[in-house]
Amino acid sequence: MTTPTETQPNALIDDFGRRVDYVRLSVTDRCDFRCVYCMSENMEFLPKPQVLTLEELYQVAESFSSLGVKKIRLTGGEPLVRRGVMELIRAIGKLPVDQVITTNGSQLTRLAGQLRDAGVSRLNISLDSLQADRFHRLTRSDRLQQVLDGIDAAREAGFERIKLNAVIMKGRNDDEVLDLVEYARDNALDISFIEEMPLGGITEHDRAEAYCSSDEVMALIEQRHPLIATTERTAGPSRYYRMSDSDSRIGFISPHSHNFCSECNRVRVTVEGRLLLCLGNEHSVDLRQVMRANPGNAELLRQTIIDSMALKPERHWFDLDEEPQILRFMNMTGG
Ligand code: SAM
Ligand code: SF4
């Protein structure tokens, strides 16, 4: 993969004065799970020519890094099922960025050590249930134990501040909030609870009916553990709380109940190379077209990214009564 260009800090500032220093890069739309809130059961995945090559993904990462981006999160789909992904991760590991990964955990027993050696600094691991049958219903896969073993492998590989992500849905897993908190406490993990977002049309459940607000989740936790608000941030939308008797942090990602757009510092790139300026809007720029029509023209790619900042909308407007608002599924968007 090519050598990095010189960094040009502060190049990415949008029309609302927000500095973009965080990119979420989707490296595949494919996944070994089919979580009910993320995918339909019979997903059609992209044909290979439409997907960015590993080299193109690196070019995108390198361009953002040279424009002052400090943090790159690899996501998907399941990033760790993309063939050759370790090569990309090792190359990005040489850029002056904090490389982090969001994963469903299914490949970690195999890859945790290699990820650590490649310089990945932190992992977010999704876990919505600790009950095997329910895990199966929610993810349409029966690999709970593999994920739990993967979490252990990540800790043994030396990853610190591993964060669990749990999407909480009423009547489906809201009765497990306290169990998930205990699991996080017992294993020295952080945990963030996420409100489900209306991305992609799903038939499995009614999102409005299943909606469980962060305030409701917080009230469930406070039945046992009083929460102390903190000002800690991790360059993401989580609001963090602590407990007096544990090092674990509890975060809440609340796209519905606590709008976080005014502090937005990030953009997303889909695996087709579409630079999305906002999770909840369709404003985008086609980086794949720029790269394929102008091979090797790094300057044009950088200028396209700089110019795209003018398209970043002020905020998203999610409304659960009008779903799906965004026809993209989360695996296309890069969660
Ligand atoms: N496969 C990896 C994983 O599951 O962690 C990475 C991609 S996944 C799309 C990233 C995150 O998005 C996961 O934590 C998942 O729970 C969350 N997610 C997916 N669909 C969602 C939705 N409709 N609303 C809220 N969160 C969602
Ligand atoms: Fe796959 Fe992650 Fe989507 Fe679940 S949330 S289907 S693990 S991409």
Short mmCIF file of C-alpha atoms and ligand atoms in Angstrom, two decimals:
data_model
loop_
_atom_site.label_atom_id
_atom_site.label_comp_id
_atom_site.label_asym_id
_atom_site.label_seq_id
_atom_site.Cartn_x
_atom_site.Cartn_y
_atom_site.Cartn_z
CA MET A 1 0.00 0.00 0.00
CA THR A 2 1.24 3.54 -0.81
CA THR A 3 3.20 5.73 1.61
CA PRO A 4 1.30 8.32 3.67
CA THR A 5 1.20 11.97 2.55
CA GLU A 6 1.96 14.86 4.89
CA THR A 7 -0.76 15.79 7.38
CA GLN A 8 -2.76 18.95 6.83
CA PRO A 9 -4.49 19.55 10.16
CA ASN A 10 -7.81 21.40 10.48
CA ALA A 11 -8.72 20.91 6.83
CA LEU A 12 -12.14 19.47 7.54
CA ILE A 13 -14.48 22.07 9.02
CA ASP A 14 -18.14 22.19 8.02
CA ASP A 15 -20.45 25.17 7.52
CA PHE A 16 -21.61 24.97 11.14
CA GLY A 17 -18.05 25.25 12.48
CA ARG A 18 -17.81 21.59 13.42
CA ARG A 19 -14.40 20.00 12.93
CA VAL A 20 -14.46 16.51 11.45
CA ASP A 21 -11.68 14.41 12.97
CA TYR A 22 -13.34 11.00 13.11
CA VAL A 23 -14.22 8.65 10.23
CA ARG A 24 -16.18 5.43 10.37
CA LEU A 25 -15.12 3.25 7.49
CA SER A 26 -17.27 0.31 6.46
CA VAL A 27 -15.04 -2.44 5.08
CA THR A 28 -17.78 -4.90 4.08
CA ASP A 29 -21.57 -5.09 3.94
CA ARG A 30 -21.42 -8.81 4.70
CA CYS A 31 -21.84 -10.41 8.08
CA ASP A 32 -21.98 -13.80 9.73
CA PHE A 33 -24.94 -12.64 11.86
CA ARG A 34 -28.34 -11.26 10.83
CA CYS A 35 -29.32 -9.09 13.81
CA VAL A 36 -33.03 -8.35 13.68
CA TYR A 37 -32.67 -4.57 13.99
CA CYS A 38 -29.84 -4.38 11.44
CA MET A 39 -30.60 -6.78 8.59
CA SER A 40 -33.50 -8.61 7.07
CA GLU A 41 -33.25 -12.40 7.02
CA ASN A 42 -32.58 -12.67 3.30
CA MET A 43 -30.18 -9.88 2.61
CA GLU A 44 -28.78 -9.30 -0.82
CA PHE A 45 -25.16 -8.27 -0.62
CA LEU A 46 -23.26 -6.09 -3.05
CA PRO A 47 -21.55 -7.58 -6.08
CA LYS A 48 -17.77 -7.43 -5.70
CA PRO A 49 -17.06 -4.73 -8.34
CA GLN A 50 -19.21 -2.30 -6.36
CA VAL A 51 -17.19 -2.81 -3.19
CA LEU A 52 -14.04 -0.78 -2.54
CA THR A 53 -10.89 -2.86 -2.83
CA LEU A 54 -8.57 -3.06 0.17
CA GLU A 55 -6.22 -0.67 -1.65
CA GLU A 56 -9.07 1.83 -2.20
CA LEU A 57 -10.11 1.55 1.44
CA TYR A 58 -6.54 2.34 2.42
CA GLN A 59 -6.45 5.35 0.05
CA VAL A 60 -9.58 6.71 1.72
CA ALA A 61 -8.10 6.18 5.20
CA GLU A 62 -4.81 7.74 4.18
CA SER A 63 -6.53 10.80 2.66
CA PHE A 64 -8.58 11.44 5.77
CA SER A 65 -5.52 10.99 7.95
CA SER A 66 -3.61 13.53 5.86
CA LEU A 67 -6.51 15.97 6.33
CA GLY A 68 -6.21 15.88 10.10
CA VAL A 69 -8.52 12.97 11.00
CA LYS A 70 -7.32 11.45 14.27
CA LYS A 71 -9.58 8.45 14.66
CA ILE A 72 -10.68 5.79 12.18
CA ARG A 73 -13.22 3.18 13.16
CA LEU A 74 -13.50 0.09 10.97
CA THR A 75 -16.99 -1.30 10.89
CA GLY A 76 -19.45 -2.94 8.52
CA GLY A 77 -21.18 -5.43 8.22
CA GLU A 78 -18.76 -7.50 10.22
CA PRO A 79 -15.33 -6.00 9.48
CA LEU A 80 -13.43 -9.09 10.59
CA VAL A 81 -15.06 -11.38 8.01
CA ARG A 82 -13.68 -9.42 5.05
CA ARG A 83 -11.01 -11.48 3.32
CA GLY A 84 -7.58 -9.84 3.67
CA VAL A 85 -8.79 -7.34 6.25
CA MET A 86 -5.70 -7.85 8.43
CA GLU A 87 -3.55 -6.45 5.63
CA LEU A 88 -5.66 -3.27 5.61
CA ILE A 89 -5.60 -3.05 9.42
CA ARG A 90 -1.81 -3.37 9.49
CA ALA A 91 -1.46 -0.63 6.84
CA ILE A 92 -3.83 1.75 8.66
CA GLY A 93 -1.92 0.90 11.85
CA LYS A 94 1.07 2.74 10.39
CA LEU A 95 -0.89 6.00 9.89
CA PRO A 96 -0.91 8.62 12.67
CA VAL A 97 -4.48 7.75 13.68
CA ASP A 98 -6.20 5.98 16.50
CA GLN A 99 -7.54 2.82 14.81
CA VAL A 100 -10.54 1.24 16.52
CA ILE A 101 -12.93 -1.51 15.44
CA THR A 102 -16.58 -2.31 16.03
CA THR A 103 -17.17 -6.04 15.83
CA ASN A 104 -19.75 -8.65 16.73
CA GLY A 105 -16.92 -10.57 18.40
CA SER A 106 -17.32 -13.79 16.43
CA GLN A 107 -13.75 -13.78 15.05
CA LEU A 108 -11.88 -12.58 18.12
CA THR A 109 -10.67 -15.91 19.44
CA ARG A 110 -8.79 -16.16 16.14
CA LEU A 111 -7.79 -12.54 15.58
CA ALA A 112 -7.56 -10.63 18.87
CA GLY A 113 -3.77 -11.06 19.20
CA GLN A 114 -3.13 -10.05 15.58
CA LEU A 115 -5.32 -6.97 15.98
CA ARG A 116 -3.39 -5.91 19.04
CA ASP A 117 -0.06 -6.45 17.23
CA ALA A 118 -1.35 -4.38 14.29
CA GLY A 119 -1.81 -1.42 16.62
CA VAL A 120 -5.60 -1.44 16.97
CA SER A 121 -6.14 0.60 20.09
CA ARG A 122 -9.66 -0.31 21.18
CA LEU A 123 -12.53 -2.66 20.42
CA ASN A 124 -16.27 -2.17 20.65
CA ILE A 125 -18.03 -5.52 20.82
CA SER A 126 -21.78 -5.86 20.29
CA LEU A 127 -23.67 -8.02 22.76
CA ASP A 128 -27.43 -7.73 23.23
CA SER A 129 -28.12 -10.85 25.30
CA LEU A 130 -26.38 -13.33 27.58
CA GLN A 131 -29.08 -15.96 27.06
CA ALA A 132 -28.28 -18.46 24.31
CA ASP A 133 -31.82 -18.84 22.96
CA ARG A 134 -32.46 -15.14 22.96
CA PHE A 135 -29.05 -14.37 21.44
CA HIS A 136 -30.07 -16.78 18.69
CA ARG A 137 -33.38 -14.99 18.11
CA LEU A 138 -31.80 -11.53 18.08
CA THR A 139 -28.76 -12.29 15.91
CA ARG A 140 -30.20 -15.27 13.99
CA SER A 141 -26.97 -17.08 14.88
CA ASP A 142 -26.16 -19.47 17.68
CA ARG A 143 -22.67 -18.25 18.51
CA LEU A 144 -23.10 -16.65 21.93
CA GLN A 145 -20.31 -18.76 23.45
CA GLN A 146 -17.98 -17.90 20.59
CA VAL A 147 -18.61 -14.20 21.25
CA LEU A 148 -18.06 -14.56 25.01
CA ASP A 149 -14.83 -16.48 24.33
CA GLY A 150 -13.88 -13.72 21.90
CA ILE A 151 -14.34 -11.09 24.60
CA ASP A 152 -12.06 -13.11 26.89
CA ALA A 153 -9.50 -13.45 24.08
CA ALA A 154 -9.53 -9.67 23.53
CA ARG A 155 -8.86 -9.05 27.22
CA GLU A 156 -6.11 -11.66 27.25
CA ALA A 157 -4.53 -10.02 24.18
CA GLY A 158 -4.18 -6.87 26.27
CA PHE A 159 -7.02 -4.70 24.98
CA GLU A 160 -8.07 -2.18 27.58
CA ARG A 161 -11.34 -0.33 27.95
CA ILE A 162 -13.19 -2.79 25.74
CA LYS A 163 -16.71 -1.49 25.27
CA LEU A 164 -19.83 -3.56 24.82
CA ASN A 165 -22.63 -2.14 22.68
CA ALA A 166 -26.16 -3.30 23.46
CA VAL A 167 -29.27 -2.27 21.54
CA ILE A 168 -32.14 -2.48 24.01
CA MET A 169 -35.66 -3.25 22.77
CA LYS A 170 -38.80 -3.41 24.87
CA GLY A 171 -40.17 -6.89 25.35
CA ARG A 172 -37.10 -8.40 23.70
CA ASN A 173 -34.10 -7.81 25.94
CA ASP A 174 -34.97 -4.92 28.28
CA ASP A 175 -35.16 -7.43 31.15
CA GLU A 176 -31.45 -8.14 30.65
CA VAL A 177 -30.15 -4.62 31.22
CA LEU A 178 -29.00 -5.39 34.76
CA ASP A 179 -27.46 -8.74 33.75
CA LEU A 180 -25.47 -7.00 31.02
CA VAL A 181 -24.30 -4.38 33.52
CA GLU A 182 -23.19 -7.13 35.95
CA TYR A 183 -21.35 -8.92 33.15
CA ALA A 184 -19.56 -5.67 32.25
CA ARG A 185 -18.65 -5.03 35.89
CA ASP A 186 -17.41 -8.60 36.43
CA ASN A 187 -15.19 -8.47 33.34
CA ALA A 188 -13.91 -4.89 33.71
CA LEU A 189 -15.65 -3.73 30.53
CA ASP A 190 -17.45 -0.52 29.63
CA ILE A 191 -20.92 -0.81 28.18
CA SER A 192 -23.05 1.50 26.05
CA PHE A 193 -26.77 1.13 25.62
CA ILE A 194 -28.08 2.20 22.22
CA GLU A 195 -31.56 3.31 21.19
CA GLU A 196 -32.62 1.48 18.05
CA MET A 197 -32.50 3.64 14.92
CA PRO A 198 -34.86 3.43 11.94
CA LEU A 199 -32.30 2.38 9.34
CA GLY A 200 -33.60 0.03 6.65
CA GLY A 201 -37.04 -1.57 6.45
CA ILE A 202 -37.40 -4.54 8.79
CA THR A 203 -40.41 -6.78 9.35
CA GLU A 204 -39.26 -8.70 12.43
CA HIS A 205 -40.60 -6.16 14.93
CA ASP A 206 -42.28 -2.78 15.15
CA ARG A 207 -39.51 -0.34 16.02
CA ALA A 208 -41.86 2.20 17.57
CA GLU A 209 -43.36 -0.47 19.86
CA ALA A 210 -39.91 -1.83 20.81
CA TYR A 211 -38.50 1.64 21.46
CA CYS A 212 -36.79 1.77 24.83
CA SER A 213 -35.40 5.19 25.71
CA SER A 214 -32.04 5.68 27.36
CA ASP A 215 -33.86 7.25 30.33
CA GLU A 216 -35.81 4.01 30.80
CA VAL A 217 -32.61 1.94 30.63
CA MET A 218 -30.97 4.29 33.10
CA ALA A 219 -33.88 3.91 35.51
CA LEU A 220 -33.54 0.12 35.32
CA ILE A 221 -29.83 0.32 36.20
CA GLU A 222 -30.41 2.77 39.02
CA GLN A 223 -32.63 0.24 40.76
CA ARG A 224 -29.35 -1.42 41.73
CA HIS A 225 -26.47 0.93 40.91
CA PRO A 226 -26.74 4.70 41.36
CA LEU A 227 -25.16 6.38 38.33
CA ILE A 228 -22.81 9.31 38.58
CA ALA A 229 -22.73 11.58 35.51
CA THR A 230 -19.27 12.28 34.09
CA THR A 231 -17.98 14.67 31.47
CA GLU A 232 -15.94 11.88 29.84
CA ARG A 233 -16.25 11.52 26.06
CA THR A 234 -14.64 9.16 23.56
CA ALA A 235 -15.08 11.27 20.41
CA GLY A 236 -18.40 9.48 19.93
CA PRO A 237 -22.02 10.25 20.85
CA SER A 238 -22.04 8.29 24.14
CA ARG A 239 -22.85 10.12 27.38
CA TYR A 240 -20.96 8.37 30.19
CA TYR A 241 -21.82 7.53 33.78
CA ARG A 242 -19.84 5.79 36.49
CA MET A 243 -20.72 3.69 39.51
CA SER A 244 -19.07 4.35 42.87
CA ASP A 245 -17.89 0.74 43.31
CA SER A 246 -16.66 -0.18 39.82
CA ASP A 247 -14.25 1.00 37.15
CA SER A 248 -16.76 0.16 34.39
CA ARG A 249 -18.35 3.09 32.60
CA ILE A 250 -21.91 3.04 31.39
CA GLY A 251 -22.70 4.97 28.21
CA PHE A 252 -25.92 5.92 26.51
CA ILE A 253 -26.26 6.56 22.79
CA SER A 254 -29.58 8.26 22.38
CA PRO A 255 -30.27 9.37 18.81
CA HIS A 256 -33.94 9.91 19.65
CA SER A 257 -34.06 11.29 23.14
CA HIS A 258 -30.84 13.33 23.32
CA ASN A 259 -29.90 14.80 19.99
CA PHE A 260 -26.11 14.93 19.65
CA CYS A 261 -25.82 16.56 16.22
CA SER A 262 -24.44 19.90 17.41
CA GLU A 263 -21.28 18.10 18.60
CA CYS A 264 -20.97 15.86 15.55
CA ASN A 265 -17.32 15.43 14.58
CA ARG A 266 -17.61 12.44 12.26
CA VAL A 267 -18.46 11.23 8.79
CA ARG A 268 -18.95 7.74 7.40
CA VAL A 269 -17.74 5.99 4.28
CA THR A 270 -19.82 3.08 3.03
CA VAL A 271 -18.16 0.04 1.53
CA GLU A 272 -19.21 1.35 -1.91
CA GLY A 273 -17.13 4.44 -1.26
CA ARG A 274 -20.04 6.74 -0.59
CA LEU A 275 -18.96 9.45 1.84
CA LEU A 276 -22.00 10.05 4.06
CA LEU A 277 -21.99 13.35 5.83
CA CYS A 278 -24.71 12.35 8.34
CA LEU A 279 -26.05 9.02 9.61
CA GLY A 280 -29.65 10.20 9.34
CA ASN A 281 -29.52 11.99 5.97
CA GLU A 282 -28.64 11.06 2.42
CA HIS A 283 -26.13 13.86 1.68
CA SER A 284 -23.17 12.07 0.15
CA VAL A 285 -20.25 12.15 -2.28
CA ASP A 286 -19.12 9.24 -4.43
CA LEU A 287 -15.43 8.70 -3.61
CA ARG A 288 -15.29 5.43 -5.55
CA GLN A 289 -16.14 7.24 -8.76
CA VAL A 290 -13.41 9.82 -8.08
CA MET A 291 -10.80 7.13 -7.33
CA ARG A 292 -11.68 4.88 -10.26
CA ALA A 293 -11.89 7.71 -12.81
CA ASN A 294 -8.61 9.23 -11.61
CA PRO A 295 -6.37 6.41 -10.42
CA GLY A 296 -3.47 7.55 -8.27
CA ASN A 297 -4.72 11.16 -8.04
CA ALA A 298 -4.48 11.55 -4.27
CA GLU A 299 -4.80 15.33 -4.46
CA LEU A 300 -8.19 15.13 -6.19
CA LEU A 301 -9.44 12.66 -3.61
CA ARG A 302 -8.34 14.97 -0.81
CA GLN A 303 -9.95 18.01 -2.47
CA THR A 304 -13.20 16.07 -2.97
CA ILE A 305 -13.25 15.26 0.73
CA ILE A 306 -12.53 18.88 1.69
CA ASP A 307 -15.32 20.13 -0.63
CA SER A 308 -17.79 17.59 0.79
CA MET A 309 -17.77 19.41 4.14
CA ALA A 310 -20.14 22.01 2.65
CA LEU A 311 -22.76 19.24 2.36
CA LYS A 312 -22.80 18.21 6.01
CA PRO A 313 -26.34 18.87 7.27
CA GLU A 314 -26.99 20.51 10.59
CA ARG A 315 -28.81 17.55 12.16
CA HIS A 316 -30.87 14.38 11.69
CA TRP A 317 -34.60 14.06 12.33
CA PHE A 318 -35.41 10.46 13.25
CA ASP A 319 -39.11 9.72 13.67
CA LEU A 320 -40.12 6.18 14.63
CA ASP A 321 -43.67 6.61 13.36
CA GLU A 322 -42.49 7.11 9.81
CA GLU A 323 -40.16 4.24 9.25
CA PRO A 324 -38.10 3.42 7.41
CA GLN A 325 -36.84 6.96 7.20
CA ILE A 326 -33.53 5.98 5.79
CA LEU A 327 -33.67 3.08 3.37
CA ARG A 328 -30.05 2.13 3.95
CA PHE A 329 -29.57 -0.74 6.36
CA MET A 330 -27.07 -0.18 9.15
CA ASN A 331 -24.69 -2.72 7.61
CA MET A 332 -24.52 -0.50 4.51
CA THR A 333 -24.05 2.65 6.51
CA GLY A 334 -21.36 1.43 8.87
CA GLY A 335 -22.65 1.57 12.43
N1 SAM B 1 -20.97 -6.11 12.92
C1 SAM B 1 -20.39 -5.21 13.85
C2 SAM B 1 -21.17 -5.18 15.15
O1 SAM B 1 -22.29 -5.70 15.19
O2 SAM B 1 -20.65 -4.63 16.12
C3 SAM B 1 -20.22 -3.81 13.33
C4 SAM B 1 -21.32 -3.22 12.51
S1 SAM B 1 -22.85 -2.94 13.37
C5 SAM B 1 -23.83 -2.24 12.10
C6 SAM B 1 -22.41 -1.62 14.46
C7 SAM B 1 -23.36 -1.33 15.59
O3 SAM B 1 -24.58 -0.87 15.07
C8 SAM B 1 -23.70 -2.55 16.45
O4 SAM B 1 -23.41 -2.24 17.80
C9 SAM B 1 -25.17 -2.73 16.25
O5 SAM B 1 -25.79 -3.19 17.42
C10 SAM B 1 -25.62 -1.34 15.88
N2 SAM B 1 -26.86 -1.29 15.10
C11 SAM B 1 -27.16 -1.96 13.96
N3 SAM B 1 -28.39 -1.62 13.51
C12 SAM B 1 -28.88 -0.70 14.38
C13 SAM B 1 -30.09 0.04 14.46
N4 SAM B 1 -31.05 -0.08 13.56
N5 SAM B 1 -30.23 0.90 15.51
C14 SAM B 1 -29.23 1.05 16.44
N6 SAM B 1 -28.08 0.38 16.41
C15 SAM B 1 -27.89 -0.49 15.40
FE1 SF4 B 2 -23.94 -8.04 11.55
FE2 SF4 B 2 -23.31 -6.11 13.26
FE3 SF4 B 2 -25.50 -5.91 11.72
FE4 SF4 B 2 -25.47 -7.67 13.66
S1 SF4 B 2 -25.34 -5.45 13.92
S2 SF4 B 2 -26.15 -8.06 11.55
S3 SF4 B 2 -23.40 -8.30 13.71
S4 SF4 B 2 -23.46 -5.94 11.01
#
